[in-house]
Amino acid sequence: MWTRACIFDLDGVIVDTARYHYLAWKRLTDDMGIVFTGKDNEQLKGVSRMASLDIILGIGGKKLSLPEKKELAALKNKWYLDYINRMSPADILPGTLQFLNELRHNHIKIALGSASRNTPLLLKRLGMQNDFDAIADGNTVENTKPDPEVFLKAAGMMGIDTARCVVFVDAVAGVEAALKAGMICIGIGEHSVLNDAHMVISGLYEMDLDKLIALEKRLGYEKFI
Ligand code: BG6
Protein backbone atom coordinates (compact mmCIF):
# COMPACT_ATOMS: atom_id res chain seq x y z
CA MET A 1 0.00 0.00 0.00
CA TRP A 2 1.02 3.59 -0.60
CA THR A 3 -0.58 4.89 2.61
CA ARG A 4 1.57 4.76 5.73
CA ALA A 5 -0.61 6.75 8.13
CA CYS A 6 -4.17 7.94 8.59
CA ILE A 7 -4.84 11.21 10.40
CA PHE A 8 -8.30 11.75 11.86
CA ASP A 9 -10.05 14.95 12.79
CA LEU A 10 -11.91 14.44 16.08
CA ASP A 11 -15.04 16.62 16.07
CA GLY A 12 -17.45 15.36 13.42
CA VAL A 13 -15.29 12.38 12.40
CA ILE A 14 -14.79 10.25 15.51
CA VAL A 15 -17.48 11.85 17.60
CA ASP A 16 -20.47 14.05 16.84
CA THR A 17 -19.61 17.11 18.91
CA ALA A 18 -20.46 19.65 16.19
CA ARG A 19 -24.01 19.94 17.55
CA TYR A 20 -22.68 20.64 21.07
CA HIS A 21 -20.35 23.34 19.75
CA TYR A 22 -23.35 24.78 17.93
CA LEU A 23 -25.63 24.67 20.97
CA ALA A 24 -23.01 26.39 23.14
CA TRP A 25 -22.31 29.11 20.54
CA LYS A 26 -26.06 29.52 19.99
CA ARG A 27 -26.61 30.14 23.70
CA LEU A 28 -23.93 32.83 23.59
CA THR A 29 -25.20 34.48 20.40
CA ASP A 30 -28.80 34.45 21.68
CA ASP A 31 -27.59 36.24 24.85
CA MET A 32 -25.75 38.78 22.69
CA GLY A 33 -28.62 39.37 20.26
CA ILE A 34 -26.68 37.95 17.30
CA VAL A 35 -28.64 35.91 14.74
CA PHE A 36 -26.59 32.72 14.31
CA THR A 37 -27.92 29.83 12.21
CA GLY A 38 -26.96 26.20 11.60
CA LYS A 39 -25.68 27.32 8.19
CA ASP A 40 -23.39 29.90 9.86
CA ASN A 41 -22.13 27.10 12.10
CA GLU A 42 -20.68 25.28 9.05
CA GLN A 43 -18.03 28.02 8.84
CA LEU A 44 -16.84 27.18 12.37
CA LYS A 45 -16.16 23.50 11.78
CA GLY A 46 -12.46 22.76 12.13
CA VAL A 47 -11.77 26.35 13.17
CA SER A 48 -10.21 27.18 16.57
CA ARG A 49 -12.27 28.58 19.46
CA MET A 50 -11.01 32.16 19.19
CA ALA A 51 -11.18 32.19 15.38
CA SER A 52 -14.76 30.88 15.65
CA LEU A 53 -15.65 33.73 18.00
CA ASP A 54 -14.15 36.23 15.55
CA ILE A 55 -16.33 34.80 12.76
CA ILE A 56 -19.41 35.07 15.02
CA LEU A 57 -18.61 38.66 16.00
CA GLY A 58 -18.18 39.42 12.30
CA ILE A 59 -21.65 37.97 11.59
CA GLY A 60 -23.10 40.14 14.37
CA GLY A 61 -21.10 43.20 13.35
CA LYS A 62 -19.60 43.51 16.83
CA LYS A 63 -16.10 44.56 17.88
CA LEU A 64 -14.77 43.55 21.31
CA SER A 65 -11.47 43.85 23.19
CA LEU A 66 -9.26 40.79 23.67
CA PRO A 67 -10.14 40.42 27.40
CA GLU A 68 -13.86 40.58 26.51
CA LYS A 69 -13.38 37.97 23.81
CA LYS A 70 -11.46 35.70 26.18
CA GLU A 71 -14.30 35.94 28.67
CA LEU A 72 -16.92 35.00 26.06
CA ALA A 73 -14.82 32.12 24.72
CA ALA A 74 -14.41 30.79 28.27
CA LEU A 75 -18.16 31.02 28.86
CA LYS A 76 -18.92 29.16 25.63
CA ASN A 77 -16.41 26.49 26.60
CA LYS A 78 -17.96 26.10 30.04
CA TRP A 79 -21.33 25.36 28.40
CA TYR A 80 -19.70 23.08 25.84
CA LEU A 81 -17.96 21.10 28.61
CA ASP A 82 -21.32 20.46 30.28
CA TYR A 83 -22.18 18.37 27.20
CA ILE A 84 -18.74 16.75 26.82
CA ASN A 85 -18.59 15.65 30.43
CA ARG A 86 -21.66 13.51 29.81
CA MET A 87 -20.07 11.65 26.88
CA SER A 88 -18.85 8.04 27.00
CA PRO A 89 -17.39 5.35 24.69
CA ALA A 90 -20.97 4.80 23.46
CA ASP A 91 -20.64 8.15 21.65
CA ILE A 92 -17.81 7.00 19.37
CA LEU A 93 -19.27 7.18 15.86
CA PRO A 94 -20.14 3.86 14.14
CA GLY A 95 -17.32 2.08 12.33
CA THR A 96 -14.53 4.10 13.97
CA LEU A 97 -13.03 1.42 16.20
CA GLN A 98 -13.38 -1.27 13.51
CA PHE A 99 -11.52 0.86 10.95
CA LEU A 100 -8.79 1.81 13.45
CA ASN A 101 -8.31 -1.89 14.24
CA GLU A 102 -8.03 -2.75 10.55
CA LEU A 103 -5.38 -0.04 10.11
CA ARG A 104 -3.45 -1.20 13.15
CA HIS A 105 -3.43 -4.82 12.00
CA ASN A 106 -2.04 -3.66 8.66
CA HIS A 107 0.73 -1.60 10.31
CA ILE A 108 -0.67 1.74 9.19
CA LYS A 109 -0.04 4.45 11.77
CA ILE A 110 -2.93 6.36 13.29
CA ALA A 111 -2.92 10.02 14.35
CA LEU A 112 -5.33 12.64 15.52
CA GLY A 113 -5.32 16.13 14.00
CA SER A 114 -7.83 18.38 15.69
CA ALA A 115 -8.22 22.10 16.34
CA SER A 116 -9.83 21.36 19.70
CA ARG A 117 -8.11 22.28 22.94
CA ASN A 118 -10.51 19.86 24.64
CA THR A 119 -8.97 16.89 22.80
CA PRO A 120 -7.36 15.26 25.89
CA LEU A 121 -10.61 15.49 27.87
CA LEU A 122 -12.71 14.20 24.98
CA LEU A 123 -10.38 11.25 24.33
CA LYS A 124 -10.54 10.41 28.03
CA ARG A 125 -14.35 10.47 28.00
CA LEU A 126 -14.31 8.16 24.95
CA GLY A 127 -11.67 5.84 26.43
CA MET A 128 -9.46 6.46 23.39
CA GLN A 129 -6.37 8.01 25.06
CA ASN A 130 -4.15 5.14 23.92
CA ASP A 131 -5.51 4.65 20.41
CA PHE A 132 -3.20 7.07 18.55
CA ASP A 133 0.47 7.02 17.56
CA ALA A 134 0.47 10.83 17.54
CA ILE A 135 -1.86 13.58 18.70
CA ALA A 136 -1.68 17.10 17.26
CA ASP A 137 -4.37 19.38 18.67
CA GLY A 138 -5.35 22.93 19.55
CA ASN A 139 -2.98 22.83 22.53
CA THR A 140 0.07 22.14 20.38
CA VAL A 141 -0.45 24.06 17.15
CA GLU A 142 -0.43 27.82 16.53
CA ASN A 143 -2.36 28.14 13.28
CA THR A 144 -5.94 27.06 12.83
CA LYS A 145 -7.20 25.18 9.74
CA PRO A 146 -7.23 25.86 6.78
CA ASP A 147 -3.54 26.21 7.71
CA PRO A 148 -2.00 22.72 7.28
CA GLU A 149 0.07 22.93 10.50
CA VAL A 150 -1.98 20.42 12.53
CA PHE A 151 -1.66 17.68 9.87
CA LEU A 152 2.01 18.43 9.11
CA LYS A 153 2.72 18.25 12.83
CA ALA A 154 0.95 14.87 13.16
CA ALA A 155 2.93 13.47 10.20
CA GLY A 156 6.17 14.84 11.68
CA MET A 157 5.46 13.26 15.08
CA MET A 158 5.05 9.86 13.37
CA GLY A 159 8.05 10.40 11.07
CA ILE A 160 5.89 9.70 8.00
CA ASP A 161 6.26 11.44 4.64
CA THR A 162 3.29 13.83 4.26
CA ALA A 163 2.43 12.44 0.79
CA ARG A 164 1.82 9.05 2.39
CA CYS A 165 -0.77 10.32 4.88
CA VAL A 166 -4.53 10.16 4.42
CA VAL A 167 -6.62 12.72 6.29
CA PHE A 168 -10.27 12.24 7.36
CA VAL A 169 -12.13 15.51 7.96
CA ASP A 170 -15.72 16.76 8.14
CA ALA A 171 -15.24 20.43 7.27
CA VAL A 172 -14.23 22.64 4.35
CA ALA A 173 -11.38 24.18 6.40
CA GLY A 174 -10.05 20.67 7.10
CA VAL A 175 -10.18 19.65 3.42
CA GLU A 176 -8.27 22.79 2.48
CA ALA A 177 -5.67 22.13 5.21
CA ALA A 178 -5.19 18.50 4.15
CA LEU A 179 -4.74 19.45 0.50
CA LYS A 180 -2.28 22.22 1.42
CA ALA A 181 -0.33 19.60 3.41
CA GLY A 182 -0.12 17.51 0.20
CA MET A 183 -2.11 14.66 1.71
CA ILE A 184 -4.91 12.46 0.37
CA CYS A 185 -8.16 13.79 1.81
CA ILE A 186 -11.35 11.88 2.57
CA GLY A 187 -14.30 14.06 3.50
CA ILE A 188 -16.98 12.89 5.89
CA GLY A 189 -20.30 14.52 5.14
CA GLU A 190 -21.96 16.00 2.06
CA HIS A 191 -20.46 15.89 -1.45
CA SER A 192 -21.89 19.34 -2.15
CA VAL A 193 -19.94 20.82 0.80
CA LEU A 194 -16.71 18.80 0.69
CA ASN A 195 -16.36 18.55 -3.09
CA ASP A 196 -12.62 19.33 -3.09
CA ALA A 197 -11.83 16.16 -1.11
CA HIS A 198 -10.50 13.16 -3.08
CA MET A 199 -13.44 11.10 -1.85
CA VAL A 200 -16.50 11.77 0.29
CA ILE A 201 -18.21 9.23 2.56
CA SER A 202 -21.03 9.52 5.09
CA GLY A 203 -19.08 8.10 8.01
CA LEU A 204 -16.17 5.84 8.94
CA TYR A 205 -18.62 2.89 8.90
CA GLU A 206 -18.34 3.16 5.10
CA MET A 207 -14.53 2.90 5.12
CA ASP A 208 -12.21 -0.06 4.91
CA LEU A 209 -8.75 -0.87 3.60
CA ASP A 210 -10.02 -2.09 0.21
CA LYS A 211 -11.66 1.27 -0.41
CA LEU A 212 -8.46 3.05 0.56
CA ILE A 213 -6.45 0.91 -1.87
CA ALA A 214 -9.01 1.60 -4.62
CA LEU A 215 -8.65 5.33 -3.96
CA GLU A 216 -4.84 5.13 -4.11
CA LYS A 217 -5.21 3.41 -7.50
CA ARG A 218 -7.66 6.00 -8.80
CA LEU A 219 -5.23 8.75 -7.80
CA GLY A 220 -2.38 6.91 -9.54
CA TYR A 221 -0.27 6.20 -6.43
CA GLU A 222 0.21 2.49 -7.16
CA LYS A 223 2.90 3.34 -9.71
CA PHE A 224 5.10 4.73 -6.89
CA ILE A 225 4.92 1.63 -4.71
C1 BG6 B 1 -12.76 21.82 16.05
C2 BG6 B 1 -14.24 22.06 15.86
O1 BG6 B 1 -12.47 20.48 16.02
O2 BG6 B 1 -12.33 22.38 17.29
C3 BG6 B 1 -14.55 23.53 15.98
O3 BG6 B 1 -14.63 21.58 14.59
C4 BG6 B 1 -14.05 24.06 17.31
O4 BG6 B 1 -15.94 23.73 15.86
C5 BG6 B 1 -12.56 23.77 17.44
O5 BG6 B 1 -14.25 25.47 17.39
C6 BG6 B 1 -11.99 24.23 18.77
O6 BG6 B 1 -12.58 23.46 19.78
P1 BG6 B 1 -12.38 23.70 21.35
O7 BG6 B 1 -12.82 22.39 21.94
O8 BG6 B 1 -10.94 23.97 21.57
O9 BG6 B 1 -13.24 24.85 21.72
Short mmCIF file of N, CA, C and O and ligand atoms in Angstrom, two decimals, residues 9 11 21 25 44-49 52 76-77 80 114-118, ligand 1:
data_model
loop_
_atom_site.label_atom_id
_atom_site.label_comp_id
_atom_site.label_asym_id
_atom_site.label_seq_id
_atom_site.Cartn_x
_atom_site.Cartn_y
_atom_site.Cartn_z
N ASP A 9 -9.50 13.83 12.04
CA ASP A 9 -10.05 14.95 12.79
C ASP A 9 -10.89 14.29 13.91
O ASP A 9 -11.30 13.14 13.78
N ASP A 11 -13.66 16.14 16.09
CA ASP A 11 -15.04 16.62 16.07
C ASP A 11 -15.66 16.36 14.70
O ASP A 11 -15.16 16.83 13.69
N HIS A 21 -20.99 22.04 20.01
CA HIS A 21 -20.35 23.34 19.75
C HIS A 21 -21.43 24.35 19.34
O HIS A 21 -21.47 25.47 19.83
N TRP A 25 -22.44 27.80 21.23
CA TRP A 25 -22.31 29.11 20.54
C TRP A 25 -23.67 29.78 20.43
O TRP A 25 -23.80 30.99 20.57
N LEU A 44 -17.66 27.32 11.16
CA LEU A 44 -16.84 27.18 12.37
C LEU A 44 -16.21 25.80 12.49
O LEU A 44 -15.33 25.59 13.33
N LYS A 45 -16.68 24.86 11.66
CA LYS A 45 -16.16 23.50 11.78
C LYS A 45 -14.67 23.46 11.45
O LYS A 45 -14.25 23.97 10.41
N GLY A 46 -13.90 22.87 12.34
CA GLY A 46 -12.46 22.76 12.13
C GLY A 46 -11.68 24.00 12.51
O GLY A 46 -10.46 24.02 12.50
N VAL A 47 -12.40 25.06 12.87
CA VAL A 47 -11.77 26.35 13.17
C VAL A 47 -11.61 26.50 14.70
O VAL A 47 -12.49 26.13 15.45
N SER A 48 -10.49 27.08 15.13
CA SER A 48 -10.21 27.18 16.57
C SER A 48 -11.26 28.02 17.30
O SER A 48 -12.03 28.76 16.68
N ARG A 49 -11.26 27.91 18.63
CA ARG A 49 -12.27 28.58 19.46
C ARG A 49 -12.27 30.09 19.24
O ARG A 49 -13.31 30.70 18.99
N SER A 52 -13.30 31.06 15.77
CA SER A 52 -14.76 30.88 15.65
C SER A 52 -15.48 32.10 16.22
O SER A 52 -16.43 32.61 15.62
N LYS A 76 -18.46 30.15 26.61
CA LYS A 76 -18.92 29.16 25.63
C LYS A 76 -18.33 27.80 25.96
O LYS A 76 -19.01 26.76 25.91
N ASN A 77 -17.04 27.78 26.32
CA ASN A 77 -16.41 26.49 26.60
C ASN A 77 -16.99 25.83 27.84
O ASN A 77 -17.14 24.62 27.90
N TYR A 80 -20.05 24.22 26.70
CA TYR A 80 -19.70 23.08 25.84
C TYR A 80 -19.25 21.88 26.71
O TYR A 80 -19.65 20.75 26.48
N SER A 114 -6.61 17.63 15.36
CA SER A 114 -7.83 18.38 15.69
C SER A 114 -7.50 19.79 16.17
O SER A 114 -6.48 20.01 16.82
N ALA A 115 -8.40 20.73 15.87
CA ALA A 115 -8.22 22.10 16.34
C ALA A 115 -8.61 22.25 17.81
O ALA A 115 -8.34 23.27 18.43
N SER A 116 -9.23 21.22 18.36
CA SER A 116 -9.83 21.36 19.70
C SER A 116 -8.79 21.33 20.83
O SER A 116 -7.94 20.44 20.89
N ARG A 117 -8.96 22.28 21.74
CA ARG A 117 -8.11 22.28 22.94
C ARG A 117 -8.69 21.33 23.98
O ARG A 117 -8.07 21.05 25.00
N ASN A 118 -9.88 20.83 23.73
CA ASN A 118 -10.51 19.86 24.64
C ASN A 118 -10.20 18.42 24.25
O ASN A 118 -10.79 17.49 24.80
C1 BG6 B 1 -12.76 21.82 16.05
C2 BG6 B 1 -14.24 22.06 15.86
O1 BG6 B 1 -12.47 20.48 16.02
O2 BG6 B 1 -12.33 22.38 17.29
C3 BG6 B 1 -14.55 23.53 15.98
O3 BG6 B 1 -14.63 21.58 14.59
C4 BG6 B 1 -14.05 24.06 17.31
O4 BG6 B 1 -15.94 23.73 15.86
C5 BG6 B 1 -12.56 23.77 17.44
O5 BG6 B 1 -14.25 25.47 17.39
C6 BG6 B 1 -11.99 24.23 18.77
O6 BG6 B 1 -12.58 23.46 19.78
P1 BG6 B 1 -12.38 23.70 21.35
O7 BG6 B 1 -12.82 22.39 21.94
O8 BG6 B 1 -10.94 23.97 21.57
O9 BG6 B 1 -13.24 24.85 21.72
#
